[in-house]
């Protein structure tokens, strides 16, 4: 069962680095992003003819769309991870094992440790 968890976690982790692309309506701006960061921004020659404020607005909008697509992919994988019956079974087993741990073995001393030392000193045959 732990292999199911590791496999699902690997898929989830991979979704953090997957690149997602968004393009402006007119096609002049294209952005690529992962769930963590913006990775690329492409401007067409036509985009450079836009006013600076319009270009900035298109860039921000396109970057947000790419970032949202990447975050949606992570959320989808996370939901899939949570819904995977193999994972839920493994997590339930782990929870149950931790809830009812096996008690550590108890050591029953036959005698007190100090008593053993005292007896060994007084019963020794060596001269002091």
PDB file of C-alpha atoms in Angstrom:
ATOM      1  CA  UNK A   1       0.000   0.000   0.000  1.00  0.00           C
ATOM      2  CA  UNK A   2       2.768   2.544   0.647  1.00  0.00           C
ATOM      3  CA  UNK A   3       3.718   2.186  -3.029  1.00  0.00           C
ATOM      4  CA  UNK A   4       0.286   3.519  -3.973  1.00  0.00           C
ATOM      5  CA  UNK A   5       0.895   6.567  -1.822  1.00  0.00           C
ATOM      6  CA  UNK A   6       4.358   7.110  -3.309  1.00  0.00           C
ATOM      7  CA  UNK A   7       3.065   6.764  -6.867  1.00  0.00           C
ATOM      8  CA  UNK A   8       0.232   9.210  -6.253  1.00  0.00           C
ATOM      9  CA  UNK A   9       2.565  11.640  -4.502  1.00  0.00           C
ATOM     10  CA  UNK A  10       4.985  11.440  -7.430  1.00  0.00           C
ATOM     11  CA  UNK A  11       2.168  12.384  -9.807  1.00  0.00           C
ATOM     12  CA  UNK A  12       1.171  15.239  -7.533  1.00  0.00           C
ATOM     13  CA  UNK A  13       4.762  16.446  -7.283  1.00  0.00           C
ATOM     14  CA  UNK A  14       5.158  16.311 -11.062  1.00  0.00           C
ATOM     15  CA  UNK A  15       2.163  18.610 -11.442  1.00  0.00           C
ATOM     16  CA  UNK A  16       4.118  21.367  -9.676  1.00  0.00           C
ATOM     17  CA  UNK A  17       6.615  21.519 -12.536  1.00  0.00           C
ATOM     18  CA  UNK A  18       4.287  20.939 -15.502  1.00  0.00           C
ATOM     19  CA  UNK A  19       4.161  23.912 -17.840  1.00  0.00           C
ATOM     20  CA  UNK A  20       0.761  25.353 -18.750  1.00  0.00           C
ATOM     21  CA  UNK A  21       0.245  27.854 -21.536  1.00  0.00           C
ATOM     22  CA  UNK A  22      -2.259  30.667 -21.973  1.00  0.00           C
ATOM     23  CA  UNK A  23      -2.675  32.980 -24.927  1.00  0.00           C
ATOM     24  CA  UNK A  24      -4.347  36.360 -25.219  1.00  0.00           C
ATOM     25  CA  UNK A  25      -7.547  36.608 -27.259  1.00  0.00           C
ATOM     26  CA  UNK A  26      -5.797  38.282 -30.158  1.00  0.00           C
ATOM     27  CA  UNK A  27      -2.830  35.895 -29.991  1.00  0.00           C
ATOM     28  CA  UNK A  28      -0.263  38.629 -29.463  1.00  0.00           C
ATOM     29  CA  UNK A  29       0.788  37.486 -25.979  1.00  0.00           C
ATOM     30  CA  UNK A  30       1.503  33.946 -24.822  1.00  0.00           C
ATOM     31  CA  UNK A  31       2.575  33.019 -21.291  1.00  0.00           C
ATOM     32  CA  UNK A  32       3.827  29.780 -19.787  1.00  0.00           C
ATOM     33  CA  UNK A  33       3.716  29.027 -16.089  1.00  0.00           C
ATOM     34  CA  UNK A  34       4.086  26.232 -13.593  1.00  0.00           C
ATOM     35  CA  UNK A  35       2.254  26.092 -10.303  1.00  0.00           C
ATOM     36  CA  UNK A  36       5.251  27.763  -8.692  1.00  0.00           C
ATOM     37  CA  UNK A  37       6.320  30.457 -11.145  1.00  0.00           C
ATOM     38  CA  UNK A  38       6.043  32.165 -14.495  1.00  0.00           C
ATOM     39  CA  UNK A  39       8.399  30.391 -16.898  1.00  0.00           C
ATOM     40  CA  UNK A  40       8.097  32.213 -20.229  1.00  0.00           C
ATOM     41  CA  UNK A  41       6.450  35.145 -21.917  1.00  0.00           C
ATOM     42  CA  UNK A  42       6.203  35.463 -25.694  1.00  0.00           C
ATOM     43  CA  UNK A  43       5.203  38.646 -27.497  1.00  0.00           C
ATOM     44  CA  UNK A  44       4.310  38.778 -31.155  1.00  0.00           C
ATOM     45  CA  UNK A  45       5.513  41.668 -33.310  1.00  0.00           C
ATOM     46  CA  UNK A  46       1.950  42.971 -33.220  1.00  0.00           C
ATOM     47  CA  UNK A  47       2.045  43.138 -29.423  1.00  0.00           C
ATOM     48  CA  UNK A  48       4.868  45.659 -29.596  1.00  0.00           C
ATOM     49  CA  UNK A  49       2.587  48.027 -31.498  1.00  0.00           C
ATOM     50  CA  UNK A  50       0.077  48.145 -28.643  1.00  0.00           C
ATOM     51  CA  UNK A  51       0.058  50.975 -26.156  1.00  0.00           C
ATOM     52  CA  UNK A  52       2.117  50.238 -23.032  1.00  0.00           C
ATOM     53  CA  UNK A  53      -0.974  50.082 -20.812  1.00  0.00           C
ATOM     54  CA  UNK A  54      -2.801  47.708 -23.183  1.00  0.00           C
ATOM     55  CA  UNK A  55       0.293  45.527 -23.484  1.00  0.00           C
ATOM     56  CA  UNK A  56       0.737  45.449 -19.713  1.00  0.00           C
ATOM     57  CA  UNK A  57      -2.917  44.495 -19.267  1.00  0.00           C
ATOM     58  CA  UNK A  58      -2.632  41.688 -21.841  1.00  0.00           C
ATOM     59  CA  UNK A  59       0.564  40.395 -20.230  1.00  0.00           C
ATOM     60  CA  UNK A  60      -0.938  40.361 -16.729  1.00  0.00           C
ATOM     61  CA  UNK A  61      -4.162  38.748 -17.901  1.00  0.00           C
ATOM     62  CA  UNK A  62      -2.309  36.062 -19.857  1.00  0.00           C
ATOM     63  CA  UNK A  63       0.068  35.369 -16.975  1.00  0.00           C
ATOM     64  CA  UNK A  64      -2.879  34.989 -14.591  1.00  0.00           C
ATOM     65  CA  UNK A  65      -4.585  32.559 -16.960  1.00  0.00           C
ATOM     66  CA  UNK A  66      -1.452  30.418 -17.273  1.00  0.00           C
ATOM     67  CA  UNK A  67      -0.934  30.457 -13.503  1.00  0.00           C
ATOM     68  CA  UNK A  68      -4.591  29.567 -12.898  1.00  0.00           C
ATOM     69  CA  UNK A  69      -4.344  26.649 -15.314  1.00  0.00           C
ATOM     70  CA  UNK A  70      -1.256  25.359 -13.493  1.00  0.00           C
ATOM     71  CA  UNK A  71      -2.913  25.729 -10.087  1.00  0.00           C
ATOM     72  CA  UNK A  72      -6.049  23.980 -11.352  1.00  0.00           C
ATOM     73  CA  UNK A  73      -3.918  21.039 -12.491  1.00  0.00           C
ATOM     74  CA  UNK A  74      -2.348  20.777  -9.028  1.00  0.00           C
ATOM     75  CA  UNK A  75      -5.779  20.960  -7.374  1.00  0.00           C
ATOM     76  CA  UNK A  76      -7.096  18.276  -9.686  1.00  0.00           C
ATOM     77  CA  UNK A  77      -4.174  15.966  -8.906  1.00  0.00           C
ATOM     78  CA  UNK A  78      -4.572  16.649  -5.187  1.00  0.00           C
ATOM     79  CA  UNK A  79      -8.265  15.762  -5.365  1.00  0.00           C
ATOM     80  CA  UNK A  80      -7.354  12.608  -7.283  1.00  0.00           C
ATOM     81  CA  UNK A  81      -4.776  11.748  -4.622  1.00  0.00           C
ATOM     82  CA  UNK A  82      -7.332  12.130  -1.864  1.00  0.00           C
ATOM     83  CA  UNK A  83      -9.959  10.136  -3.755  1.00  0.00           C
ATOM     84  CA  UNK A  84      -7.662   7.239  -4.714  1.00  0.00           C
ATOM     85  CA  UNK A  85      -8.995   4.180  -2.822  1.00  0.00           C
ATOM     86  CA  UNK A  86      -5.498   2.667  -2.573  1.00  0.00           C
ATOM     87  CA  UNK A  87      -4.233   5.787  -0.881  1.00  0.00           C
ATOM     88  CA  UNK A  88      -7.185   6.084   1.474  1.00  0.00           C
ATOM     89  CA  UNK A  89      -6.816   2.407   2.445  1.00  0.00           C
ATOM     90  CA  UNK A  90      -3.098   2.857   3.106  1.00  0.00           C
ATOM     91  CA  UNK A  91      -3.699   6.017   5.123  1.00  0.00           C
ATOM     92  CA  UNK A  92      -6.453   4.304   7.136  1.00  0.00           C
ATOM     93  CA  UNK A  93      -4.121   1.398   7.891  1.00  0.00           C
ATOM     94  CA  UNK A  94      -1.378   3.785   8.922  1.00  0.00           C
ATOM     95  CA  UNK A  95      -3.755   5.744  11.139  1.00  0.00           C
ATOM     96  CA  UNK A  96      -5.013   2.554  12.799  1.00  0.00           C
ATOM     97  CA  UNK A  97      -1.475   1.296  13.378  1.00  0.00           C
ATOM     98  CA  UNK A  98      -0.516   4.573  15.003  1.00  0.00           C
ATOM     99  CA  UNK A  99      -3.678   4.681  17.099  1.00  0.00           C
ATOM    100  CA  UNK A 100      -3.022   1.248  18.595  1.00  0.00           C
ATOM    101  CA  UNK A 101       0.741   0.927  18.866  1.00  0.00           C
ATOM    102  CA  UNK A 102       2.181  -2.253  20.259  1.00  0.00           C
ATOM    103  CA  UNK A 103       3.419  -1.657  23.775  1.00  0.00           C
ATOM    104  CA  UNK A 104       7.157  -1.826  24.277  1.00  0.00           C
ATOM    105  CA  UNK A 105       8.426  -4.976  25.959  1.00  0.00           C
ATOM    106  CA  UNK A 106       8.621  -4.542  29.688  1.00  0.00           C
ATOM    107  CA  UNK A 107      11.791  -5.515  31.480  1.00  0.00           C
ATOM    108  CA  UNK A 108      11.147  -7.096  34.793  1.00  0.00           C
ATOM    109  CA  UNK A 109      14.262  -6.737  36.885  1.00  0.00           C
ATOM    110  CA  UNK A 110      14.963  -9.821  38.909  1.00  0.00           C
ATOM    111  CA  UNK A 111      16.545  -7.659  41.559  1.00  0.00           C
ATOM    112  CA  UNK A 112      17.422  -4.087  42.151  1.00  0.00           C
ATOM    113  CA  UNK A 113      20.555  -2.986  40.244  1.00  0.00           C
ATOM    114  CA  UNK A 114      22.078  -1.459  43.379  1.00  0.00           C
ATOM    115  CA  UNK A 115      21.498  -4.676  45.256  1.00  0.00           C
ATOM    116  CA  UNK A 116      23.339  -6.624  42.559  1.00  0.00           C
ATOM    117  CA  UNK A 117      26.323  -4.284  42.835  1.00  0.00           C
ATOM    118  CA  UNK A 118      26.415  -4.483  46.616  1.00  0.00           C
ATOM    119  CA  UNK A 119      26.205  -8.272  46.611  1.00  0.00           C
ATOM    120  CA  UNK A 120      28.940  -8.576  44.005  1.00  0.00           C
ATOM    121  CA  UNK A 121      31.319  -6.330  45.980  1.00  0.00           C
ATOM    122  CA  UNK A 122      30.819  -8.133  49.290  1.00  0.00           C
ATOM    123  CA  UNK A 123      30.974 -11.574  47.741  1.00  0.00           C
ATOM    124  CA  UNK A 124      34.105 -10.952  45.713  1.00  0.00           C
ATOM    125  CA  UNK A 125      37.159 -13.007  46.554  1.00  0.00           C
ATOM    126  CA  UNK A 126      39.689 -10.325  45.785  1.00  0.00           C
ATOM    127  CA  UNK A 127      41.513  -8.546  48.516  1.00  0.00           C
ATOM    128  CA  UNK A 128      41.481  -4.819  48.651  1.00  0.00           C
TER     129      UNK A 128
END
